[in-house]
Amino acid sequence: MATEEIVLEEEEEGEKERMVTLGSYKGMVRLLRVKAEQEEEEEEEEEELDSFAATAASEEIMLLWGMQQPTLSKPNAFVSQSSLQLKLDSTPGVTGAVMWDSGVILGKFLEHASDSELLLLQGKKVVELGSGCGLVGCIAALLGGQVVLTDLPDRLRLLRKNIEVNLRHEDMRGSAKVMEFIWGDDPDLELTEPPPDVVLGSDVIYSEGAVLDLLSTLRQLCGGETTIFLAGELRNDAVLEYFLECAMKDFVIGRLDQRQWHPDYCSSRVVLYVLVKK
């Protein structure tokens, strides 16, 4: 596992939370624990590990919905804000071609983490999955990343247009290019050689049918030094729980507390996770 862990014990609501650093992100995240004893036992039966993962995923969902109560807040509160400097076209009603708060919040988190020197994107290879309108990838490029924005074939025209409009700066710190990529397919060598330093995804956990393809893609795409940042809209608890349960088999997962987000871009309808390969 490519991560240096700093473990702290913090009392919250009567329970001890493990706070760790994961991958290239220097801030603290709340570790999603499968089983405390696993750290002391090198081998467990696969069936037993699956049971522990299911329990941990279920507990995480109950905590999120109980703590954040996402249904009580307004959806997409940030998308129409004039404070967003990028000009992005979208296609209402077309899956993957609409901006959501999760993308705005992930992009602003990257900006805040970079300004706080908790995350370095300058010169790093960054791959964005399901780029949609391209907001997150454009922000990563403006922060110095060498970004590859990927999506389905019918999304690429809109994606290229938004990149051309927003990344014309002669003094831009990074770069951006667009590639077709269908989850579950073998990734192009340009994406995996060398493995990306950072993988980004916003609103990519949207259906149970897509979960296994997404995880297959993450396993193929990521190396031991890759850090994954995923932002999701809290719409369907069953889909997120299924993703977490499956992902825990191959990835260490930490949840970013909202105190780590951009202070002006927080929402109870969104969750941010950091993942690294085990």
GROMACS .gro file of N, CA and C in nm, residues 23-26 110 114 117-128 136-149 172-177 190-191 193-200 225-229:
model
  159
   23GLY      N    1  -0.180   0.827   0.061
   23GLY     CA    2  -0.122   0.865  -0.067
   23GLY      C    3  -0.051   0.998  -0.062
   24SER      N    4  -0.072   1.078  -0.166
   24SER     CA    5   0.000   1.205  -0.179
   24SER      C    6  -0.071   1.320  -0.108
   25TYR      N    7  -0.189   1.293  -0.052
   25TYR     CA    8  -0.261   1.397   0.020
   25TYR      C    9  -0.209   1.404   0.163
   26LYS      N   10  -0.162   1.521   0.204
   26LYS     CA   11  -0.096   1.536   0.333
   26LYS      C   12  -0.193   1.568   0.448
  110LEU      N   13  -0.959   2.067  -0.465
  110LEU     CA   14  -0.824   2.060  -0.523
  110LEU      C   15  -0.754   2.195  -0.514
  114SER      N   16  -0.433   2.257  -0.278
  114SER     CA   17  -0.311   2.306  -0.341
  114SER      C   18  -0.262   2.434  -0.274
  117GLU      N   19  -0.102   2.371   0.050
  117GLU     CA   20   0.017   2.285   0.037
  117GLU      C   21  -0.006   2.146   0.095
  118LEU      N   22  -0.130   2.099   0.085
  118LEU     CA   23  -0.162   1.963   0.127
  118LEU      C   24  -0.162   1.866   0.008
  119LEU      N   25  -0.163   1.920  -0.113
  119LEU     CA   26  -0.164   1.839  -0.234
  119LEU      C   27  -0.089   1.913  -0.344
  120LEU      N   28   0.005   1.845  -0.406
  120LEU     CA   29   0.083   1.903  -0.515
  120LEU      C   30   0.039   1.841  -0.647
  121LEU      N   31  -0.012   1.924  -0.737
  121LEU     CA   32  -0.050   1.877  -0.870
  121LEU      C   33   0.048   1.923  -0.978
  122GLN      N   34   0.131   2.021  -0.947
  122GLN     CA   35   0.225   2.073  -1.044
  122GLN      C   36   0.314   1.962  -1.101
  123GLY      N   37   0.306   1.942  -1.233
  123GLY     CA   38   0.388   1.842  -1.300
  123GLY      C   39   0.344   1.699  -1.282
  124LYS      N   40   0.232   1.675  -1.212
  124LYS     CA   41   0.185   1.540  -1.185
  124LYS      C   42   0.094   1.490  -1.298
  125LYS      N   43   0.102   1.361  -1.325
  125LYS     CA   44   0.012   1.300  -1.424
  125LYS      C   45  -0.122   1.275  -1.357
  126VAL      N   46  -0.227   1.334  -1.415
  126VAL     CA   47  -0.361   1.326  -1.359
  126VAL      C   48  -0.456   1.269  -1.464
  127VAL      N   49  -0.536   1.172  -1.424
  127VAL     CA   50  -0.639   1.117  -1.512
  127VAL      C   51  -0.774   1.139  -1.446
  128GLU      N   52  -0.866   1.200  -1.523
  128GLU     CA   53  -1.002   1.215  -1.473
  128GLU      C   54  -1.093   1.116  -1.543
  136VAL      N   55  -1.361   1.960  -1.338
  136VAL     CA   56  -1.257   1.916  -1.245
  136VAL      C   57  -1.122   1.904  -1.316
  137GLY      N   58  -1.122   1.846  -1.436
  137GLY     CA   59  -0.998   1.832  -1.511
  137GLY      C   60  -0.937   1.966  -1.548
  138CYS      N   61  -1.022   2.063  -1.584
  138CYS     CA   62  -0.971   2.196  -1.616
  138CYS      C   63  -0.906   2.261  -1.495
  139ILE      N   64  -0.969   2.248  -1.379
  139ILE     CA   65  -0.911   2.305  -1.257
  139ILE      C   66  -0.777   2.239  -1.225
  140ALA      N   67  -0.771   2.105  -1.241
  140ALA     CA   68  -0.645   2.034  -1.215
  140ALA      C   69  -0.535   2.082  -1.309
  141ALA      N   70  -0.569   2.109  -1.435
  141ALA     CA   71  -0.470   2.160  -1.530
  141ALA      C   72  -0.424   2.301  -1.493
  142LEU      N   73  -0.517   2.384  -1.450
  142LEU     CA   74  -0.481   2.520  -1.407
  142LEU      C   75  -0.393   2.519  -1.283
  143LEU      N   76  -0.401   2.410  -1.205
  143LEU     CA   77  -0.316   2.395  -1.086
  143LEU      C   78  -0.182   2.328  -1.118
  144GLY      N   79  -0.158   2.304  -1.247
  144GLY     CA   80  -0.027   2.254  -1.288
  144GLY      C   81  -0.022   2.109  -1.328
  145GLY      N   82  -0.136   2.037  -1.321
  145GLY     CA   83  -0.137   1.896  -1.357
  145GLY      C   84  -0.127   1.872  -1.507
  146GLN      N   85  -0.066   1.759  -1.542
  146GLN     CA   86  -0.065   1.713  -1.681
  146GLN      C   87  -0.185   1.620  -1.694
  147VAL      N   88  -0.299   1.674  -1.734
  147VAL     CA   89  -0.428   1.609  -1.717
  147VAL      C   90  -0.477   1.542  -1.845
  148VAL      N   91  -0.526   1.420  -1.828
  148VAL     CA   92  -0.597   1.351  -1.936
  148VAL      C   93  -0.743   1.337  -1.891
  149LEU      N   94  -0.832   1.402  -1.963
  149LEU     CA   95  -0.974   1.395  -1.932
  149LEU      C   96  -1.038   1.287  -2.018
  172MET      N   97  -0.043   2.913  -1.871
  172MET     CA   98  -0.106   2.806  -1.794
  172MET      C   99  -0.001   2.710  -1.738
  173ARG      N  100  -0.019   2.671  -1.615
  173ARG     CA  101   0.083   2.592  -1.545
  173ARG      C  102   0.086   2.446  -1.590
  174GLY      N  103  -0.029   2.393  -1.631
  174GLY     CA  104  -0.036   2.252  -1.668
  174GLY      C  105  -0.080   2.233  -1.811
  175SER      N  106  -0.137   2.115  -1.840
  175SER     CA  107  -0.184   2.085  -1.975
  175SER      C  108  -0.306   1.995  -1.965
  176ALA      N  109  -0.381   1.986  -2.074
  176ALA     CA  110  -0.501   1.902  -2.075
  176ALA      C  111  -0.521   1.842  -2.213
  177LYS      N  112  -0.557   1.716  -2.217
  177LYS     CA  113  -0.594   1.651  -2.342
  177LYS      C  114  -0.712   1.559  -2.315
  190GLU      N  115  -0.112   0.490  -2.281
  190GLU     CA  116  -0.083   0.628  -2.248
  190GLU      C  117  -0.138   0.665  -2.110
  191LEU      N  118  -0.244   0.595  -2.070
  191LEU     CA  119  -0.303   0.620  -1.939
  191LEU      C  120  -0.229   0.548  -1.827
  193GLU      N  121   0.106   0.395  -1.852
  193GLU     CA  122   0.252   0.393  -1.858
  193GLU      C  123   0.307   0.535  -1.871
  194PRO      N  124   0.357   0.592  -1.765
  194PRO     CA  125   0.356   0.541  -1.627
  194PRO      C  126   0.218   0.557  -1.565
  195PRO      N  127   0.194   0.489  -1.453
  195PRO     CA  128   0.064   0.505  -1.386
  195PRO      C  129   0.044   0.650  -1.344
  196PRO      N  130  -0.080   0.696  -1.341
  196PRO     CA  131  -0.105   0.834  -1.298
  196PRO      C  132  -0.069   0.855  -1.152
  197ASP      N  133  -0.029   0.978  -1.121
  197ASP     CA  134  -0.006   1.015  -0.982
  197ASP      C  135  -0.139   1.036  -0.910
  198VAL      N  136  -0.237   1.087  -0.985
  198VAL     CA  137  -0.367   1.120  -0.927
  198VAL      C  138  -0.477   1.077  -1.024
  199VAL      N  139  -0.583   1.018  -0.970
  199VAL     CA  140  -0.704   0.988  -1.047
  199VAL      C  141  -0.819   1.062  -0.983
  200LEU      N  142  -0.901   1.127  -1.065
  200LEU     CA  143  -1.013   1.207  -1.018
  200LEU      C  144  -1.145   1.155  -1.074
  225GLU      N  145   0.159   0.407  -0.629
  225GLU     CA  146   0.178   0.544  -0.583
  225GLU      C  147   0.063   0.635  -0.624
  226THR      N  148  -0.043   0.579  -0.678
  226THR     CA  149  -0.156   0.660  -0.725
  226THR      C  150  -0.251   0.695  -0.610
  227THR      N  151  -0.294   0.819  -0.607
  227THR     CA  152  -0.394   0.864  -0.511
  227THR      C  153  -0.523   0.896  -0.586
  228ILE      N  154  -0.634   0.842  -0.539
  228ILE     CA  155  -0.765   0.860  -0.603
  228ILE      C  156  -0.851   0.952  -0.519
  229PHE      N  157  -0.913   1.050  -0.584
  229PHE     CA  158  -1.008   1.139  -0.517
  229PHE      C  159  -1.143   1.124  -0.585
   0.00000   0.00000   0.00000
